[in-house]
Amino acid sequence: MDNSNFSNKVANASKWSLFTELSAKLIGPFSLIILARFLTPDDFGVVTIATMVISFTQVFMTSGLHKAIIQTEEVKYKIEEISSVTFWANMCFSIIIFFIVFFIADPLSHLLNEPRIANVVKVLALQIIFSALSLVQTALFQRDLKFKKLFWVRIVTVVAPTILSIPLAILGLGYWAIIGGQIFGSLANTIVLWSITRWKPSFYFNFNIFKELFSFGYLSIIEGIAGWFVVWLDAIIIGMYFSTNELGLYRTASSFINAIMLLLVSPVTPVLYSSLSRLQNDHYMFKKHFLQAQKLVFFVSITIGVTFLLFGDTIGEVIYGSQWKGIGIIISILGIAYGFKALCSLNGEAYRAKGKPGINALIMLINLIIYIPGYIFAGGLGLIYFVLAKAILMNFPQPIWHFYYSKKIFDVSFKEVFNNIKFVFWGAIGVLALFVMYSALFNDTSFYIRTVIMSILLLLYFICLIPEKQFVKRMVFTVKNTISKVS
């Protein structure tokens, strides 16, 4: 493989993936902030429960067969044949899942003692069909590193929900404003992808191809199920112990943090998986690309996390207002926790690129065994204790398993990873320790004094990054060069 040409292709893909996710993640939080001014935490709590149900069913769609398209090389079968088999298999699965969800919606609402959930779940189930119609097209673009086209698709499908949801919220439709926007966005995504994709499914199905795809895809589905529990287990436990109002408060804070964090992680993830899949037999280049991406993701994520830690209260008061009281401390705790968690956020893509999708699923299942009793115990102590428990559990012991398997599968050791990010890591640890001491000793200081102290702590963090100034310069140069070459 020509490393120079491949690097240029990856750089171009990264550029458009970056623009895609930056645009999406800027529009998304902006929309949620506006909606939060017209809706209540209770409205977001209702949507959270319904979305949790639908997201579980979509695990079987978005985690499975279409990812095999990206990883599979054309040896025995043409990519057109593989794509058609994947499309029709996805359509069959989606129809079955849609009817299952539709018929269990009412019993589920009775089980949860929340009658509003039934109709919301039935309407959101349409997303399952829309997803099946567009997964193959997306995978083909990612396989060929054609992220420029995906940029325009994402822009349309992020703007579409915002255009509909905000007017509906202003008109007083409550949680239906969010639901309507989500459905409209899914439909727009499907229509745009079909209109710009040359490939169209043929009436072709080969059971041998399906079996080979499923042998890869079922491991990704297991990982997806484990990942769903990792993502939604907290919401399930909060739903058991707290009201929809507190659930909405917690999930809104978590979603806001995720949206900002994913400004970086989301652009890197699909490009990394696609590029590493092409480099799976080139050990040196595989390792080099992985370490570069890992440092970039952790550097920016932990910096954002430190900012959330220090200014969570300010963000809560300024952005969400008085009816969202208590959201600030949740933003502070989860912000720094997600920052540290980013260190291992790319490992799953590297395992899949090496044809080992089951590794990430195994790690998630091990973590769930620890999460479940931890969450249940913390849930009985109160919401803030639960948030603290989540912050600790999401960062321990998960990295231990990832360091073990990264060394075993693609020869990236803990020492190499730590040396790659040590200045950023210790800077964040130092600021976190000072923040905890300040909060314990001077919790009742005025807003002005607190803002000044937090600003000083942020400055200290940036001083810790002085040894990384060359890395920062390279990042800034790359971003400026990327933007100047948009075409």
Coordinates of C-alpha atoms in Angstrom, one line a residue:
M1 CA 0.0 0.0 0.0
D2 CA 1.3 3.5 -0.9
N3 CA 1.6 5.1 2.5
S4 CA 1.8 8.6 1.1
N5 CA -1.4 8.3 -0.9
F6 CA -3.2 6.5 1.8
S7 CA -2.2 9.2 4.4
N8 CA -3.5 11.9 2.1
K9 CA -6.8 10.0 1.6
V10 CA -7.1 9.5 5.4
A11 CA -6.4 13.2 6.0
N12 CA -9.0 14.3 3.5
A13 CA -11.5 11.8 5.0
S14 CA -10.7 13.1 8.5
K15 CA -11.2 16.7 7.3
W16 CA -14.8 16.0 6.1
S17 CA -15.6 13.8 9.0
L18 CA -14.4 16.6 11.3
F19 CA -16.6 19.2 9.5
T20 CA -19.5 16.8 9.6
E21 CA -19.3 16.2 13.4
L22 CA -18.5 19.8 14.2
S23 CA -21.5 21.0 12.4
A24 CA -23.8 18.3 13.8
K25 CA -22.5 18.7 17.4
L26 CA -22.8 22.5 17.3
I27 CA -26.3 22.4 15.9
G28 CA -27.4 19.6 18.3
P29 CA -26.5 21.3 21.6
F30 CA -27.8 24.6 20.3
S31 CA -31.2 23.0 19.6
L32 CA -31.3 21.3 23.0
I33 CA -30.5 24.6 24.8
I34 CA -33.4 26.4 23.0
L35 CA -35.7 23.4 23.7
A36 CA -34.8 23.4 27.4
R37 CA -36.1 27.0 27.6
F38 CA -39.6 25.8 26.5
L39 CA -39.7 22.3 27.9
T40 CA -39.2 20.9 31.4
P41 CA -36.9 18.2 32.8
D42 CA -40.1 16.0 33.0
D43 CA -40.6 16.3 29.2
F44 CA -37.0 15.2 28.6
G45 CA -37.5 12.4 31.1
V46 CA -40.4 10.9 29.1
V47 CA -38.4 11.1 25.8
T48 CA -35.4 9.5 27.6
I49 CA -37.4 6.4 28.5
A50 CA -38.9 6.0 25.0
T51 CA -35.5 6.6 23.3
M52 CA -33.9 4.1 25.6
V53 CA -36.4 1.4 24.3
I54 CA -35.9 2.3 20.7
S55 CA -32.1 2.5 21.0
F56 CA -32.0 -1.1 22.3
T57 CA -33.8 -2.3 19.2
Q58 CA -31.5 -0.4 16.9
V59 CA -28.5 -2.2 18.4
F60 CA -29.4 -5.1 16.2
M61 CA -29.4 -2.8 13.2
T62 CA -26.5 -0.4 13.7
S63 CA -24.0 -2.7 15.4
G64 CA -24.2 -5.7 13.0
L65 CA -23.9 -6.6 9.4
H66 CA -23.2 -3.2 7.8
K67 CA -20.0 -2.9 9.7
A68 CA -18.7 -6.0 8.1
I69 CA -19.0 -4.2 4.7
I70 CA -16.3 -1.8 5.9
Q71 CA -14.0 -4.4 7.2
T72 CA -14.4 -7.1 4.5
E73 CA -12.0 -7.3 1.6
E74 CA -13.2 -8.3 -1.8
V75 CA -11.8 -11.8 -2.1
K76 CA -14.6 -14.3 -2.8
Y77 CA -17.5 -11.9 -3.4
K78 CA -18.0 -8.5 -4.9
I79 CA -18.9 -5.6 -2.7
E80 CA -22.1 -5.1 -4.6
E81 CA -23.2 -8.6 -3.7
I82 CA -22.2 -8.2 -0.1
S83 CA -24.1 -4.9 0.1
S84 CA -27.3 -6.3 -1.4
V85 CA -27.3 -9.3 1.0
T86 CA -26.8 -6.9 3.9
F87 CA -29.6 -4.6 2.8
W88 CA -32.2 -7.3 2.5
A89 CA -31.2 -8.9 5.8
N90 CA -31.4 -5.5 7.5
M91 CA -34.9 -4.9 6.1
C92 CA -36.2 -8.3 7.3
F93 CA -34.8 -7.7 10.8
S94 CA -36.1 -4.1 10.9
I95 CA -39.7 -5.2 10.1
I96 CA -39.7 -7.9 12.7
I97 CA -38.3 -5.6 15.3
F98 CA -40.8 -2.8 14.4
F99 CA -43.8 -5.1 15.0
I100 CA -42.3 -6.5 18.2
V101 CA -41.8 -2.9 19.6
F102 CA -45.3 -1.8 18.5
F103 CA -47.1 -4.6 20.3
I104 CA -45.0 -4.4 23.5
A105 CA -45.4 -0.6 23.9
D106 CA -48.6 -0.8 25.9
P107 CA -47.5 -3.5 28.3
L108 CA -44.2 -1.7 28.7
S109 CA -45.9 1.5 29.7
H110 CA -47.9 -0.4 32.3
L111 CA -44.8 -2.0 33.7
L112 CA -43.0 1.4 34.0
N113 CA -46.2 3.0 35.4
E114 CA -45.9 5.8 32.8
P115 CA -48.9 5.8 30.4
R116 CA -47.3 8.5 28.2
I117 CA -44.6 6.1 27.0
A118 CA -46.8 3.8 24.9
N119 CA -47.7 6.2 22.0
V120 CA -44.2 7.8 22.1
V121 CA -42.5 4.4 21.6
K122 CA -44.9 3.4 18.8
V123 CA -44.1 6.6 16.9
L124 CA -40.4 6.4 17.5
A125 CA -40.3 2.8 16.2
L126 CA -40.5 4.2 12.7
Q127 CA -36.8 5.1 13.1
I128 CA -36.0 1.3 13.0
I129 CA -37.3 1.1 9.4
F130 CA -35.6 4.3 8.3
S131 CA -32.3 3.1 9.8
A132 CA -32.4 -0.2 7.9
L133 CA -33.0 1.7 4.6
S134 CA -29.8 3.8 5.0
L135 CA -27.2 1.8 6.8
V136 CA -25.6 0.1 3.7
Q137 CA -25.3 3.5 1.9
T138 CA -23.5 5.0 4.9
A139 CA -21.2 2.0 5.2
L140 CA -20.2 2.1 1.6
F141 CA -19.2 5.8 1.9
Q142 CA -17.2 5.0 5.0
R143 CA -15.5 2.0 3.4
D144 CA -14.2 4.2 0.6
L145 CA -13.4 7.1 3.0
K146 CA -15.9 9.4 1.1
F147 CA -16.7 11.5 4.1
K148 CA -17.3 14.6 2.0
K149 CA -20.7 13.3 0.9
L150 CA -21.5 12.2 4.4
F151 CA -20.9 15.7 5.5
W152 CA -23.8 17.1 3.4
V153 CA -26.0 14.2 4.5
R154 CA -25.4 14.9 8.2
I155 CA -25.9 18.6 7.8
V156 CA -29.4 18.1 6.3
T157 CA -30.4 15.4 8.9
V158 CA -29.2 17.5 11.9
V159 CA -30.9 20.7 10.7
A160 CA -34.1 19.0 9.9
P161 CA -35.1 18.0 13.5
T162 CA -34.2 21.5 14.7
I163 CA -36.4 23.2 12.1
L164 CA -39.4 21.2 13.3
S165 CA -38.8 20.7 17.0
I166 CA -38.3 24.3 18.1
P167 CA -41.6 25.6 16.5
L168 CA -43.5 22.7 18.0
A169 CA -42.0 23.4 21.4
I170 CA -42.9 27.1 21.2
L171 CA -46.5 26.0 20.3
G172 CA -46.6 24.1 23.6
L173 CA -46.5 20.5 22.3
G174 CA -44.2 19.4 25.1
Y175 CA -42.2 16.2 24.6
W176 CA -43.9 15.6 21.2
A177 CA -41.8 18.5 19.9
I178 CA -38.7 16.4 20.4
I179 CA -40.3 13.2 19.0
G180 CA -41.5 15.0 15.9
G181 CA -38.0 16.3 15.2
Q182 CA -36.4 12.9 15.7
I183 CA -38.7 11.2 13.2
F184 CA -38.3 14.1 10.7
G185 CA -34.5 13.9 11.0
S186 CA -34.5 10.1 10.4
L187 CA -36.7 10.4 7.3
A188 CA -34.5 13.2 5.9
N189 CA -31.4 11.1 6.4
T190 CA -32.9 8.2 4.4
I191 CA -34.1 10.4 1.6
V192 CA -30.9 12.2 1.1
L193 CA -28.7 9.0 1.2
W194 CA -30.9 7.3 -1.4
S195 CA -30.7 10.4 -3.6
I196 CA -26.9 10.7 -3.6
T197 CA -25.9 7.0 -3.7
R198 CA -25.2 5.3 -7.0
W199 CA -25.5 1.9 -5.4
K200 CA -29.1 0.5 -5.3
P201 CA -30.0 -2.9 -3.9
S202 CA -30.6 -5.7 -6.4
F203 CA -32.9 -8.6 -5.9
Y204 CA -30.0 -10.8 -4.8
F205 CA -29.5 -12.9 -1.7
N206 CA -26.7 -15.4 -1.0
F207 CA -26.9 -17.4 2.2
N208 CA -23.2 -18.1 2.2
I209 CA -22.4 -14.4 2.1
F210 CA -25.0 -13.9 4.9
K211 CA -23.4 -16.5 7.1
E212 CA -19.9 -14.9 6.7
L213 CA -21.3 -11.5 7.4
F214 CA -23.2 -12.8 10.4
S215 CA -20.1 -14.5 11.8
F216 CA -18.6 -11.0 12.0
G217 CA -21.8 -9.1 12.7
Y218 CA -23.1 -11.1 15.6
L219 CA -20.1 -10.3 17.7
S220 CA -20.6 -6.6 17.0
I221 CA -24.3 -7.1 18.0
I222 CA -23.2 -8.6 21.3
E223 CA -20.9 -5.7 21.8
G224 CA -23.7 -3.3 20.9
I225 CA -26.1 -4.9 23.5
A226 CA -23.4 -4.7 26.1
G227 CA -22.7 -1.1 25.0
W228 CA -26.4 -0.3 25.3
F229 CA -26.5 -1.5 28.9
V230 CA -23.3 0.5 29.6
V231 CA -24.9 3.6 28.1
W232 CA -28.5 3.2 29.5
L233 CA -28.0 1.2 32.7
D234 CA -27.7 4.5 34.6
A235 CA -31.0 5.7 33.2
I236 CA -32.7 2.4 34.1
I237 CA -31.5 2.7 37.7
I238 CA -32.5 6.4 37.9
G239 CA -35.9 5.4 36.5
M240 CA -36.2 2.9 39.3
Y241 CA -35.3 5.3 42.2
F242 CA -36.2 8.7 40.9
S243 CA -38.9 10.7 39.1
T244 CA -39.0 11.5 35.3
N245 CA -38.0 15.1 36.4
E246 CA -34.7 13.9 37.9
L247 CA -34.2 11.5 35.0
G248 CA -34.6 14.4 32.6
L249 CA -32.2 16.5 34.6
Y250 CA -29.5 13.8 34.7
R251 CA -29.8 12.7 31.0
T252 CA -29.9 16.3 29.7
A253 CA -26.6 17.1 31.5
S254 CA -25.1 13.8 30.3
S255 CA -26.3 14.5 26.7
F256 CA -25.0 18.0 26.7
I257 CA -21.5 16.7 27.8
N258 CA -21.6 13.9 25.3
A259 CA -22.5 16.3 22.5
I260 CA -19.5 18.5 23.2
M261 CA -17.1 15.6 23.8
L262 CA -18.2 14.0 20.6
L263 CA -17.1 17.0 18.6
L264 CA -13.8 15.3 18.6
V265 CA -14.4 11.6 19.1
S266 CA -17.1 11.3 16.4
P267 CA -15.0 12.6 13.5
V268 CA -12.1 10.4 14.4
T269 CA -13.9 7.2 15.1
P270 CA -15.4 6.3 11.6
V271 CA -12.2 7.4 9.8
L272 CA -10.0 5.5 12.2
Y273 CA -12.0 2.3 11.8
S274 CA -12.0 2.6 8.0
S275 CA -8.3 3.5 7.8
L276 CA -7.2 0.8 10.3
S277 CA -9.2 -1.8 8.4
R278 CA -7.2 -1.0 5.3
L279 CA -4.0 -1.2 7.5
Q280 CA -4.8 -4.3 9.4
N281 CA -1.8 -6.2 7.8
D282 CA 0.7 -3.3 8.2
H283 CA 1.7 -3.4 11.8
Y284 CA 3.9 -0.2 11.9
M285 CA 1.3 2.0 10.2
F286 CA -1.6 0.5 12.2
K287 CA 0.2 1.3 15.5
K288 CA 1.3 4.8 14.4
H289 CA -2.2 5.8 13.3
F290 CA -3.8 4.5 16.4
L291 CA -1.5 6.3 18.8
Q292 CA -1.8 9.6 17.0
A293 CA -5.6 9.4 17.1
Q294 CA -5.6 8.3 20.7
K295 CA -3.5 11.3 21.8
L296 CA -5.6 13.7 19.8
V297 CA -8.8 12.5 21.3
F298 CA -7.6 12.4 24.9
F299 CA -5.9 15.8 24.7
V300 CA -9.0 17.6 23.6
S301 CA -11.5 15.5 25.6
I302 CA -9.7 16.0 28.9
T303 CA -9.3 19.7 28.3
I304 CA -13.0 20.0 27.7
G305 CA -13.6 17.8 30.8
V306 CA -11.5 20.1 33.0
T307 CA -13.5 23.1 31.7
F308 CA -16.8 21.3 32.6
L309 CA -15.4 20.5 36.0
L310 CA -14.5 24.1 36.8
F311 CA -17.4 25.9 35.2
G312 CA -20.3 23.4 35.5
D313 CA -22.3 25.6 37.9
T314 CA -21.9 28.6 35.5
I315 CA -22.9 26.6 32.5
G316 CA -26.0 25.3 34.4
E317 CA -27.2 28.8 35.4
V318 CA -26.4 30.6 32.2
I319 CA -27.6 28.0 29.6
Y320 CA -30.5 26.2 31.3
G321 CA -31.9 28.6 33.8
S322 CA -33.7 28.3 37.2
Q323 CA -36.1 25.5 36.3
W324 CA -33.0 23.2 35.8
K325 CA -31.6 23.7 39.3
G326 CA -29.0 21.1 40.2
I327 CA -27.8 20.4 36.7
G328 CA -24.5 22.3 37.2
I329 CA -22.9 19.9 39.7
I330 CA -23.9 17.0 37.4
I331 CA -22.1 18.7 34.5
S332 CA -19.0 19.2 36.6
I333 CA -18.8 15.6 37.8
L334 CA -19.6 13.9 34.5
G335 CA -17.6 16.3 32.5
I336 CA -14.3 15.4 34.0
A337 CA -15.3 11.7 34.1
Y338 CA -16.0 11.6 30.3
G339 CA -12.7 13.4 29.7
F340 CA -10.7 10.6 31.4
K341 CA -12.8 7.9 29.8
A342 CA -11.8 9.2 26.3
L343 CA -8.4 7.6 26.8
C344 CA -9.8 4.2 25.7
S345 CA -12.6 5.4 23.5
L346 CA -10.9 4.3 20.3
N347 CA -9.8 0.8 21.3
G348 CA -13.1 -0.8 20.2
E349 CA -12.6 0.5 16.6
A350 CA -9.0 -0.9 16.6
Y351 CA -10.2 -4.3 17.8
R352 CA -12.8 -4.4 15.0
A353 CA -10.3 -3.3 12.4
K354 CA -8.1 -6.3 13.4
G355 CA -11.2 -8.5 13.0
K356 CA -11.6 -8.9 16.7
P357 CA -15.0 -7.3 17.5
G358 CA -15.7 -9.7 20.3
I359 CA -13.0 -8.1 22.5
N360 CA -14.8 -4.9 23.2
A361 CA -18.0 -6.8 23.9
L362 CA -16.2 -9.0 26.4
I363 CA -14.8 -5.9 28.2
M364 CA -18.3 -4.3 28.3
L365 CA -19.8 -7.4 29.7
I366 CA -17.1 -7.6 32.5
N367 CA -17.8 -4.0 33.3
L368 CA -21.5 -4.5 33.5
I369 CA -21.0 -7.1 36.2
I370 CA -19.4 -4.4 38.2
Y371 CA -21.7 -1.5 37.2
I372 CA -25.0 -3.2 38.1
P373 CA -24.4 -3.6 41.9
G374 CA -22.5 -0.3 42.0
Y375 CA -25.4 1.7 40.4
I376 CA -28.1 -0.1 42.5
F377 CA -26.2 0.7 45.7
A378 CA -25.5 4.3 44.8
G379 CA -29.1 4.9 43.6
G380 CA -30.4 4.3 47.1
L381 CA -28.1 7.1 48.4
G382 CA -29.3 10.0 46.2
L383 CA -28.8 11.4 42.8
I384 CA -25.5 13.1 43.4
Y385 CA -24.0 10.0 45.0
F386 CA -25.2 8.1 42.0
V387 CA -23.5 10.6 39.6
L388 CA -20.2 10.2 41.6
A389 CA -20.5 6.4 41.5
K390 CA -20.9 6.6 37.7
A391 CA -17.9 8.9 37.3
I392 CA -15.7 6.4 39.2
L393 CA -17.1 3.2 37.6
M394 CA -16.8 4.5 34.0
N395 CA -13.0 5.0 34.6
F396 CA -12.2 1.9 36.7
P397 CA -11.5 -0.9 36.0
Q398 CA -12.3 -0.6 32.3
P399 CA -8.8 0.8 31.2
I400 CA -7.1 -2.2 32.7
W401 CA -8.8 -4.6 30.3
H402 CA -8.1 -2.3 27.3
F403 CA -4.4 -1.9 28.1
Y404 CA -4.1 -5.7 28.3
Y405 CA -5.8 -6.3 25.0
S406 CA -4.2 -3.4 23.1
K407 CA -0.8 -4.9 24.0
K408 CA -1.9 -8.4 23.0
I409 CA -3.6 -7.6 19.8
F410 CA -1.8 -4.6 18.2
D411 CA 1.3 -4.3 20.5
V412 CA 0.5 -1.0 22.1
S413 CA 1.6 -1.1 25.7
F414 CA 0.5 0.8 28.7
K415 CA 3.9 2.5 28.9
E416 CA 3.6 3.8 25.3
V417 CA 0.1 5.1 25.9
F418 CA 1.0 6.8 29.2
N419 CA 4.2 8.4 27.7
N420 CA 2.0 9.7 24.9
I421 CA -0.4 11.6 27.2
K422 CA 1.4 12.0 30.6
F423 CA 1.6 15.8 30.7
V424 CA -2.1 16.2 29.9
F425 CA -3.0 13.4 32.4
W426 CA -1.1 14.8 35.3
G427 CA -2.3 18.3 34.6
A428 CA -5.9 17.2 34.8
I429 CA -5.3 15.1 38.0
G430 CA -3.7 18.2 39.6
V431 CA -6.6 20.5 38.8
L432 CA -9.1 17.9 39.9
A433 CA -7.4 17.5 43.3
L434 CA -7.3 21.3 43.8
F435 CA -11.0 21.6 42.8
V436 CA -12.0 18.9 45.3
M437 CA -10.1 20.7 48.1
Y438 CA -11.5 24.1 47.2
S439 CA -15.1 22.7 47.1
A440 CA -14.7 21.0 50.5
L441 CA -13.2 24.1 52.2
F442 CA -14.9 27.0 50.5
N443 CA -18.2 25.8 49.1
D444 CA -20.1 28.9 50.1
T445 CA -18.1 31.6 48.2
S446 CA -19.8 34.1 46.0
F447 CA -20.3 33.5 42.2
Y448 CA -17.7 36.2 41.4
I449 CA -15.0 34.8 43.7
R450 CA -15.7 31.2 42.5
T451 CA -15.4 32.2 38.9
V452 CA -12.0 33.9 39.5
I453 CA -10.7 30.8 41.4
M454 CA -11.9 28.5 38.7
S455 CA -10.3 30.6 36.0
I456 CA -6.9 30.5 37.9
L457 CA -7.2 26.7 38.1
L458 CA -7.9 26.5 34.4
L459 CA -4.8 28.7 33.8
L460 CA -2.7 26.3 36.0
Y461 CA -3.9 23.4 33.8
F462 CA -2.8 25.1 30.6
I463 CA 0.6 25.8 32.2
C464 CA 0.9 22.0 32.7
L465 CA 0.5 21.7 28.9
I466 CA 3.6 23.7 28.1
P467 CA 5.7 20.6 27.4
E468 CA 3.1 19.7 24.7
K469 CA 3.4 23.0 22.9
Q470 CA 4.8 21.4 19.8
F471 CA 1.9 19.0 19.7
V472 CA -0.6 21.9 20.1
K473 CA 1.2 23.8 17.3
R474 CA 0.8 20.8 15.0
M475 CA -2.8 20.5 15.9
V476 CA -3.5 24.2 15.2
F477 CA -1.5 24.0 12.0
T478 CA -3.4 20.9 10.8
V479 CA -6.8 22.5 11.6
K480 CA -5.9 25.8 9.8
N481 CA -4.5 23.9 6.8
T482 CA -7.5 21.7 6.7
I483 CA -9.9 24.6 6.8
S484 CA -8.0 26.5 4.1
K485 CA -8.2 23.5 1.7
V486 CA -12.0 22.9 2.0
S487 CA -13.3 22.4 -1.5

